[in-house]
Each structure stands twice: as C-alpha cells, then as structure tokens.
Amino acid sequence: MTYPVDLFWSFRSPYSHLALPRLIALQSERPIEIRVRPVRPLALRQPDFFEREDPNWMGYLLTDVLRLSDYLGVPIALPDPDPVAMDESRKRALPEQPHIHRLTRIGAAAAEAGDGLTALYALSSRIWSGERWETREQLVAALDEAGLDGERLVETAECEAERLDAVIAENELALNAAGHWGVPTLVYKNEPFFGQDRIDLLVWRLEQDGLQPAAETV
C-alpha cells in the first residue's frame, strides 16, 4: 500500500527549500507518494501579506532560516535575483514578474511527468545558492544535472503556459480547501500539516493509519 500525500510548495519559500531533502528521503525510505503541487508565493496570492506583518517578522525569519540551515546541514543563501520581483518601498510584488511564473510552471510540468521532487530540488538548490540562476540556460542546466530533460520541461512551461497556469490555480484552491495558505504544506486525507517542522507529525499520522517502515512492507 502506498500513502498519497500532497505537497503544496513555492519557489520563494526558504522553508520549502530546507524541507526538500527530508521529503525526498521520506519518499525513498517509506511507501509514501509525495504529489508535488506548486503554488505561487504569498506575495502574489496575498499581495498585502508583507505589509501586514510585524516589523520584527523579516528579521526573525532570516535568523531562523540561517539557524535551521546550519542545524539541518542544508546550504542556503539569499537568492540573486529574488524569484519574485518586489517593490521594496511598498513590500509588494511588482505587476511584471519575469521569473516566478516560469519557475512555477516548470514545477507543475515536472510534477505531471512524475519528477516533481527531483525538479524542485534541482531548481531550488540553484536558486538558494546565492549565485545567479535566472536565465533559461541556467534552469535547463540545473534540471539536466539532476538527470531530467531540462529542455523539454522548460519548453513545456513556455508552450503550455495557459494550461499549466490552470493547474497551478487548481493547486491554490486545493490548498485553501485543505485549510491552509502557507508553504510548505503537506496534506493527507484533507488534513494539513503546515511547515517544515511538521514532517514528523505527518509521519506519526501516517503510522496511525497503518504506515510501516519500507523494510517491513511486502
């Protein structure tokens, strides 16, 4: 028996990036199917989100992300450029977005091909490396290095943009229907587990539902 779990994920979330190695390991070690469902970042889904946050929020976020990176042994650095182009004076996303829509479409295309986690890790590792990542050639190279057909995935994202945007919109509705708005959120049987620190809690719930270690399955 395989346990299906939906993963709602965005390319701008540092916590989503930091969760990926554990999710990849979890799927490889246990009979769990993690179904990748990319969504746009909150900066686009809730345009006033960052204007509403406490002034201390961003400082704590950076402190916590760097601390967690050190604790987990997962490298992270500020993206260059930010996947979401921002008007920093207003803390809002700009109307024109040169990167995030393409990234999210690539993630959706890879998920359809059954390579969602691999593609997310390939691109996320490049984005959160602190080095430039944004050209078409760099994205294709990152995917190729992970053993995927980068050209095919990027071309699909470019040629089927309208269809993939509809898939992404469905993912966002499903995240909301599951009872949350943030990422990473894992959903099992309509129960949301929000945050990279809820992975163990999800496993506990799956074990309550009969999940056994991979070595004990038939």
PDB file of C-alpha atoms in Angstrom:
ATOM      1  CA  MET A   1       0.000   0.000   0.000  1.00  0.00           C
ATOM      2  CA  THR A   2       1.220   3.470  -0.898  1.00  0.00           C
ATOM      3  CA  TYR A   3       0.154   6.540   1.084  1.00  0.00           C
ATOM      4  CA  PRO A   4      -0.527   9.592  -1.120  1.00  0.00           C
ATOM      5  CA  VAL A   5       0.424  12.978   0.336  1.00  0.00           C
ATOM      6  CA  ASP A   6       0.017  16.306  -1.445  1.00  0.00           C
ATOM      7  CA  LEU A   7       2.874  18.802  -1.154  1.00  0.00           C
ATOM      8  CA  PHE A   8       1.975  22.458  -1.681  1.00  0.00           C
ATOM      9  CA  TRP A   9       5.217  24.301  -2.366  1.00  0.00           C
ATOM     10  CA  SER A  10       6.557  27.585  -3.727  1.00  0.00           C
ATOM     11  CA  PHE A  11       9.919  28.583  -5.171  1.00  0.00           C
ATOM     12  CA  ARG A  12      10.227  31.661  -2.935  1.00  0.00           C
ATOM     13  CA  SER A  13       9.852  29.863   0.396  1.00  0.00           C
ATOM     14  CA  PRO A  14      13.161  29.166   2.190  1.00  0.00           C
ATOM     15  CA  TYR A  15      11.387  26.710   4.474  1.00  0.00           C
ATOM     16  CA  SER A  16      10.156  24.829   1.410  1.00  0.00           C
ATOM     17  CA  HIS A  17      13.744  24.573   0.200  1.00  0.00           C
ATOM     18  CA  LEU A  18      15.007  23.360   3.574  1.00  0.00           C
ATOM     19  CA  ALA A  19      12.293  20.697   3.757  1.00  0.00           C
ATOM     20  CA  LEU A  20      13.136  19.065   0.438  1.00  0.00           C
ATOM     21  CA  PRO A  21      15.993  16.695   1.447  1.00  0.00           C
ATOM     22  CA  ARG A  22      13.854  15.203   4.228  1.00  0.00           C
ATOM     23  CA  LEU A  23      10.869  14.809   1.920  1.00  0.00           C
ATOM     24  CA  ILE A  24      12.994  13.129  -0.747  1.00  0.00           C
ATOM     25  CA  ALA A  25      14.435  10.770   1.867  1.00  0.00           C
ATOM     26  CA  LEU A  26      10.985  10.075   3.281  1.00  0.00           C
ATOM     27  CA  GLN A  27       9.594   9.054  -0.099  1.00  0.00           C
ATOM     28  CA  SER A  28      12.609   6.859  -0.842  1.00  0.00           C
ATOM     29  CA  GLU A  29      12.512   5.100   2.542  1.00  0.00           C
ATOM     30  CA  ARG A  30       8.789   4.660   3.156  1.00  0.00           C
ATOM     31  CA  PRO A  31       5.819   3.710   0.932  1.00  0.00           C
ATOM     32  CA  ILE A  32       4.714   7.326   0.590  1.00  0.00           C
ATOM     33  CA  GLU A  33       3.825   9.058  -2.674  1.00  0.00           C
ATOM     34  CA  ILE A  34       4.501  12.788  -2.388  1.00  0.00           C
ATOM     35  CA  ARG A  35       2.433  14.503  -5.052  1.00  0.00           C
ATOM     36  CA  VAL A  36       4.014  17.865  -5.843  1.00  0.00           C
ATOM     37  CA  ARG A  37       1.511  20.704  -6.268  1.00  0.00           C
ATOM     38  CA  PRO A  38       3.332  24.008  -6.900  1.00  0.00           C
ATOM     39  CA  VAL A  39       1.614  27.268  -5.992  1.00  0.00           C
ATOM     40  CA  ARG A  40       2.553  30.904  -6.422  1.00  0.00           C
ATOM     41  CA  PRO A  41       4.229  32.607  -3.446  1.00  0.00           C
ATOM     42  CA  LEU A  42       2.140  34.516  -0.913  1.00  0.00           C
ATOM     43  CA  ALA A  43       3.477  37.779  -2.326  1.00  0.00           C
ATOM     44  CA  LEU A  44       1.282  37.064  -5.366  1.00  0.00           C
ATOM     45  CA  ARG A  45      -1.594  35.191  -3.757  1.00  0.00           C
ATOM     46  CA  GLN A  46      -1.966  37.758  -0.953  1.00  0.00           C
ATOM     47  CA  PRO A  47      -0.431  40.994  -2.297  1.00  0.00           C
ATOM     48  CA  ASP A  48      -0.654  42.845   1.029  1.00  0.00           C
ATOM     49  CA  PHE A  49       0.797  39.988   3.106  1.00  0.00           C
ATOM     50  CA  PHE A  50       4.173  41.587   3.840  1.00  0.00           C
ATOM     51  CA  GLU A  51       2.631  44.989   4.554  1.00  0.00           C
ATOM     52  CA  ARG A  52       0.558  43.405   7.322  1.00  0.00           C
ATOM     53  CA  GLU A  53       3.429  41.636   9.102  1.00  0.00           C
ATOM     54  CA  ASP A  54       5.034  42.910  12.320  1.00  0.00           C
ATOM     55  CA  PRO A  55       8.255  44.886  11.649  1.00  0.00           C
ATOM     56  CA  ASN A  56      10.233  42.202  13.506  1.00  0.00           C
ATOM     57  CA  TRP A  57       8.912  39.422  11.276  1.00  0.00           C
ATOM     58  CA  MET A  58      11.521  39.601   8.499  1.00  0.00           C
ATOM     59  CA  GLY A  59      14.467  39.872  10.884  1.00  0.00           C
ATOM     60  CA  TYR A  60      13.333  36.800  12.784  1.00  0.00           C
ATOM     61  CA  LEU A  61      12.669  34.921   9.546  1.00  0.00           C
ATOM     62  CA  LEU A  62      16.241  35.449   8.361  1.00  0.00           C
ATOM     63  CA  THR A  63      17.653  34.455  11.759  1.00  0.00           C
ATOM     64  CA  ASP A  64      15.541  31.308  11.873  1.00  0.00           C
ATOM     65  CA  VAL A  65      16.261  30.257   8.282  1.00  0.00           C
ATOM     66  CA  LEU A  66      20.039  30.561   8.737  1.00  0.00           C
ATOM     67  CA  ARG A  67      19.875  28.716  12.058  1.00  0.00           C
ATOM     68  CA  LEU A  68      17.777  25.931  10.548  1.00  0.00           C
ATOM     69  CA  SER A  69      20.107  25.686   7.558  1.00  0.00           C
ATOM     70  CA  ASP A  70      23.028  25.158   9.925  1.00  0.00           C
ATOM     71  CA  TYR A  71      21.098  22.650  12.025  1.00  0.00           C
ATOM     72  CA  LEU A  72      19.980  20.581   9.034  1.00  0.00           C
ATOM     73  CA  GLY A  73      23.223  20.897   7.088  1.00  0.00           C
ATOM     74  CA  VAL A  74      21.351  22.234   4.067  1.00  0.00           C
ATOM     75  CA  PRO A  75      23.154  25.224   2.486  1.00  0.00           C
ATOM     76  CA  ILE A  76      21.137  28.374   1.856  1.00  0.00           C
ATOM     77  CA  ALA A  77      21.827  31.945   0.761  1.00  0.00           C
ATOM     78  CA  LEU A  78      19.634  34.817  -0.371  1.00  0.00           C
ATOM     79  CA  PRO A  79      18.520  34.335  -3.991  1.00  0.00           C
ATOM     80  CA  ASP A  80      20.086  36.540  -6.663  1.00  0.00           C
ATOM     81  CA  PRO A  81      17.678  37.617  -8.039  1.00  0.00           C
ATOM     82  CA  ASP A  82      14.613  37.196  -5.849  1.00  0.00           C
ATOM     83  CA  PRO A  83      12.199  34.807  -7.616  1.00  0.00           C
ATOM     84  CA  VAL A  84       9.511  37.457  -7.044  1.00  0.00           C
ATOM     85  CA  ALA A  85      10.283  40.957  -8.272  1.00  0.00           C
ATOM     86  CA  MET A  86       9.301  43.285  -5.428  1.00  0.00           C
ATOM     87  CA  ASP A  87       8.582  46.975  -4.930  1.00  0.00           C
ATOM     88  CA  GLU A  88      10.572  47.218  -1.703  1.00  0.00           C
ATOM     89  CA  SER A  89       9.165  50.631  -0.846  1.00  0.00           C
ATOM     90  CA  ARG A  90       5.694  49.076  -0.616  1.00  0.00           C
ATOM     91  CA  LYS A  91       6.666  45.475   0.217  1.00  0.00           C
ATOM     92  CA  ARG A  92       4.502  44.346  -2.686  1.00  0.00           C
ATOM     93  CA  ALA A  93       5.125  42.259  -5.777  1.00  0.00           C
ATOM     94  CA  LEU A  94       5.579  44.248  -8.962  1.00  0.00           C
ATOM     95  CA  PRO A  95       2.958  43.871 -11.719  1.00  0.00           C
ATOM     96  CA  GLU A  96       5.541  42.425 -14.106  1.00  0.00           C
ATOM     97  CA  GLN A  97       7.119  39.165 -12.935  1.00  0.00           C
ATOM     98  CA  PRO A  98       9.991  37.889 -15.095  1.00  0.00           C
ATOM     99  CA  HIS A  99      10.798  34.686 -13.155  1.00  0.00           C
ATOM    100  CA  ILE A 100       8.247  33.196 -10.784  1.00  0.00           C
ATOM    101  CA  HIS A 101       5.581  32.187 -13.299  1.00  0.00           C
ATOM    102  CA  ARG A 102       8.095  30.275 -15.425  1.00  0.00           C
ATOM    103  CA  LEU A 103       9.515  28.550 -12.343  1.00  0.00           C
ATOM    104  CA  THR A 104       6.104  27.503 -11.075  1.00  0.00           C
ATOM    105  CA  ARG A 105       5.087  26.216 -14.495  1.00  0.00           C
ATOM    106  CA  ILE A 106       8.270  24.143 -14.724  1.00  0.00           C
ATOM    107  CA  GLY A 107       7.460  22.670 -11.314  1.00  0.00           C
ATOM    108  CA  ALA A 108       3.942  21.820 -12.442  1.00  0.00           C
ATOM    109  CA  ALA A 109       5.190  20.259 -15.679  1.00  0.00           C
ATOM    110  CA  ALA A 110       7.742  18.164 -13.789  1.00  0.00           C
ATOM    111  CA  ALA A 111       5.065  17.015 -11.341  1.00  0.00           C
ATOM    112  CA  GLU A 112       2.916  15.829 -14.251  1.00  0.00           C
ATOM    113  CA  ALA A 113       5.883  13.847 -15.548  1.00  0.00           C
ATOM    114  CA  GLY A 114       6.408  12.187 -12.161  1.00  0.00           C
ATOM    115  CA  ASP A 115       9.619  14.121 -11.471  1.00  0.00           C
ATOM    116  CA  GLY A 116       8.248  16.785  -9.150  1.00  0.00           C
ATOM    117  CA  LEU A 117      10.552  16.384  -6.142  1.00  0.00           C
ATOM    118  CA  THR A 118      13.640  15.962  -8.310  1.00  0.00           C
ATOM    119  CA  ALA A 119      12.880  19.125 -10.285  1.00  0.00           C
ATOM    120  CA  LEU A 120      12.042  21.138  -7.186  1.00  0.00           C
ATOM    121  CA  TYR A 121      15.319  20.175  -5.543  1.00  0.00           C
ATOM    122  CA  ALA A 122      17.352  20.851  -8.688  1.00  0.00           C
ATOM    123  CA  LEU A 123      15.928  24.332  -9.190  1.00  0.00           C
ATOM    124  CA  SER A 124      15.590  25.251  -5.529  1.00  0.00           C
ATOM    125  CA  SER A 125      19.216  24.333  -4.819  1.00  0.00           C
ATOM    126  CA  ARG A 126      20.322  26.647  -7.627  1.00  0.00           C
ATOM    127  CA  ILE A 127      18.006  29.476  -6.573  1.00  0.00           C
ATOM    128  CA  TRP A 128      19.038  29.345  -2.888  1.00  0.00           C
ATOM    129  CA  SER A 129      22.758  29.038  -3.651  1.00  0.00           C
ATOM    130  CA  GLY A 130      23.291  32.807  -3.668  1.00  0.00           C
ATOM    131  CA  GLU A 131      24.529  32.634  -7.266  1.00  0.00           C
ATOM    132  CA  ARG A 132      22.785  33.824 -10.409  1.00  0.00           C
ATOM    133  CA  TRP A 133      20.205  31.310 -11.561  1.00  0.00           C
ATOM    134  CA  GLU A 134      17.566  33.035 -13.665  1.00  0.00           C
ATOM    135  CA  THR A 135      18.452  32.520 -17.336  1.00  0.00           C
ATOM    136  CA  ARG A 136      16.807  29.867 -19.425  1.00  0.00           C
ATOM    137  CA  GLU A 137      20.158  28.182 -19.939  1.00  0.00           C
ATOM    138  CA  GLN A 138      20.842  28.048 -16.195  1.00  0.00           C
ATOM    139  CA  LEU A 139      17.446  26.492 -15.482  1.00  0.00           C
ATOM    140  CA  VAL A 140      17.899  23.872 -18.203  1.00  0.00           C
ATOM    141  CA  ALA A 141      21.386  23.069 -16.884  1.00  0.00           C
ATOM    142  CA  ALA A 142      20.140  22.655 -13.310  1.00  0.00           C
ATOM    143  CA  LEU A 143      17.461  20.226 -14.447  1.00  0.00           C
ATOM    144  CA  ASP A 144      19.859  18.334 -16.704  1.00  0.00           C
ATOM    145  CA  GLU A 145      22.343  17.937 -13.850  1.00  0.00           C
ATOM    146  CA  ALA A 146      19.573  16.248 -11.849  1.00  0.00           C
ATOM    147  CA  GLY A 147      19.088  13.689 -14.615  1.00  0.00           C
ATOM    148  CA  LEU A 148      15.981  15.302 -16.106  1.00  0.00           C
ATOM    149  CA  ASP A 149      15.297  16.563 -19.609  1.00  0.00           C
ATOM    150  CA  GLY A 150      15.653  20.254 -18.826  1.00  0.00           C
ATOM    151  CA  GLU A 151      14.972  21.471 -22.337  1.00  0.00           C
ATOM    152  CA  ARG A 152      11.733  19.502 -22.539  1.00  0.00           C
ATOM    153  CA  LEU A 153      10.476  20.746 -19.166  1.00  0.00           C
ATOM    154  CA  VAL A 154      11.297  24.378 -19.877  1.00  0.00           C
ATOM    155  CA  GLU A 155       9.781  24.146 -23.342  1.00  0.00           C
ATOM    156  CA  THR A 156       6.613  22.632 -21.875  1.00  0.00           C
ATOM    157  CA  ALA A 157       6.420  25.515 -19.392  1.00  0.00           C
ATOM    158  CA  GLU A 158       6.783  28.009 -22.229  1.00  0.00           C
ATOM    159  CA  CYS A 159       4.458  26.369 -24.770  1.00  0.00           C
ATOM    160  CA  GLU A 160       1.718  25.247 -22.369  1.00  0.00           C
ATOM    161  CA  ALA A 161       1.690  28.253 -20.065  1.00  0.00           C
ATOM    162  CA  GLU A 162      -2.084  28.739 -20.074  1.00  0.00           C
ATOM    163  CA  ARG A 163      -2.811  25.096 -19.293  1.00  0.00           C
ATOM    164  CA  LEU A 164      -0.191  24.932 -16.537  1.00  0.00           C
ATOM    165  CA  ASP A 165      -1.457  28.176 -15.017  1.00  0.00           C
ATOM    166  CA  ALA A 166      -4.849  26.488 -14.717  1.00  0.00           C
ATOM    167  CA  VAL A 167      -3.203  23.540 -12.935  1.00  0.00           C
ATOM    168  CA  ILE A 168      -1.458  25.947 -10.552  1.00  0.00           C
ATOM    169  CA  ALA A 169      -4.738  27.756  -9.897  1.00  0.00           C
ATOM    170  CA  GLU A 170      -6.342  24.400  -9.023  1.00  0.00           C
ATOM    171  CA  ASN A 171      -3.471  23.707  -6.624  1.00  0.00           C
ATOM    172  CA  GLU A 172      -4.071  27.016  -4.867  1.00  0.00           C
ATOM    173  CA  LEU A 173      -7.764  26.278  -4.497  1.00  0.00           C
ATOM    174  CA  ALA A 174      -6.937  22.827  -3.116  1.00  0.00           C
ATOM    175  CA  LEU A 175      -4.510  24.310  -0.573  1.00  0.00           C
ATOM    176  CA  ASN A 176      -7.199  26.700   0.592  1.00  0.00           C
ATOM    177  CA  ALA A 177      -9.786  23.907   0.710  1.00  0.00           C
ATOM    178  CA  ALA A 178      -7.432  21.848   2.887  1.00  0.00           C
ATOM    179  CA  GLY A 179      -7.468  24.636   5.461  1.00  0.00           C
ATOM    180  CA  HIS A 180      -4.209  26.500   4.958  1.00  0.00           C
ATOM    181  CA  TRP A 181      -2.498  29.144   2.857  1.00  0.00           C
ATOM    182  CA  GLY A 182       1.217  28.775   3.574  1.00  0.00           C
ATOM    183  CA  VAL A 183       4.031  26.582   2.268  1.00  0.00           C
ATOM    184  CA  PRO A 184       5.321  24.029   2.612  1.00  0.00           C
ATOM    185  CA  THR A 185       2.039  22.353   3.488  1.00  0.00           C
ATOM    186  CA  LEU A 186       1.621  18.594   3.323  1.00  0.00           C
ATOM    187  CA  VAL A 187      -1.945  17.277   3.120  1.00  0.00           C
ATOM    188  CA  TYR A 188      -3.044  13.735   3.904  1.00  0.00           C
ATOM    189  CA  LYS A 189      -6.737  12.856   3.718  1.00  0.00           C
ATOM    190  CA  ASN A 190      -7.642  16.568   3.771  1.00  0.00           C
ATOM    191  CA  GLU A 191      -5.612  17.173   6.971  1.00  0.00           C
ATOM    192  CA  PRO A 192      -2.986  19.915   6.540  1.00  0.00           C
ATOM    193  CA  PHE A 193       0.478  19.810   8.092  1.00  0.00           C
ATOM    194  CA  PHE A 194       1.997  23.267   7.640  1.00  0.00           C
ATOM    195  CA  GLY A 195       5.703  23.915   7.886  1.00  0.00           C
ATOM    196  CA  GLN A 196       8.955  22.020   7.584  1.00  0.00           C
ATOM    197  CA  ASP A 197       8.697  21.266  11.309  1.00  0.00           C
ATOM    198  CA  ARG A 198       5.529  19.204  10.825  1.00  0.00           C
ATOM    199  CA  ILE A 199       7.042  16.430   8.732  1.00  0.00           C
ATOM    200  CA  ASP A 200       7.480  14.151  11.751  1.00  0.00           C
ATOM    201  CA  LEU A 201       3.904  14.849  12.796  1.00  0.00           C
ATOM    202  CA  LEU A 202       2.714  13.810   9.341  1.00  0.00           C
ATOM    203  CA  VAL A 203       4.673  10.553   9.626  1.00  0.00           C
ATOM    204  CA  TRP A 204       3.093   9.945  13.027  1.00  0.00           C
ATOM    205  CA  ARG A 205      -0.355  10.377  11.474  1.00  0.00           C
ATOM    206  CA  LEU A 206       0.521   8.033   8.618  1.00  0.00           C
ATOM    207  CA  GLU A 207       1.740   5.427  11.100  1.00  0.00           C
ATOM    208  CA  GLN A 208      -1.560   5.726  12.941  1.00  0.00           C
ATOM    209  CA  ASP A 209      -3.149   4.897   9.587  1.00  0.00           C
ATOM    210  CA  GLY A 210      -1.023   1.777   9.119  1.00  0.00           C
ATOM    211  CA  LEU A 211       2.225   3.030   7.569  1.00  0.00           C
ATOM    212  CA  GLN A 212       5.106   0.650   8.184  1.00  0.00           C
ATOM    213  CA  PRO A 213       8.833   1.160   7.544  1.00  0.00           C
ATOM    214  CA  ALA A 214       9.807   0.246   3.989  1.00  0.00           C
ATOM    215  CA  ALA A 215      11.786  -2.769   5.211  1.00  0.00           C
ATOM    216  CA  GLU A 216       8.645  -4.212   6.787  1.00  0.00           C
ATOM    217  CA  THR A 217       6.396  -3.880   3.748  1.00  0.00           C
ATOM    218  CA  VAL A 218       5.733  -6.788   1.401  1.00  0.00           C
TER     219      VAL A 218
END
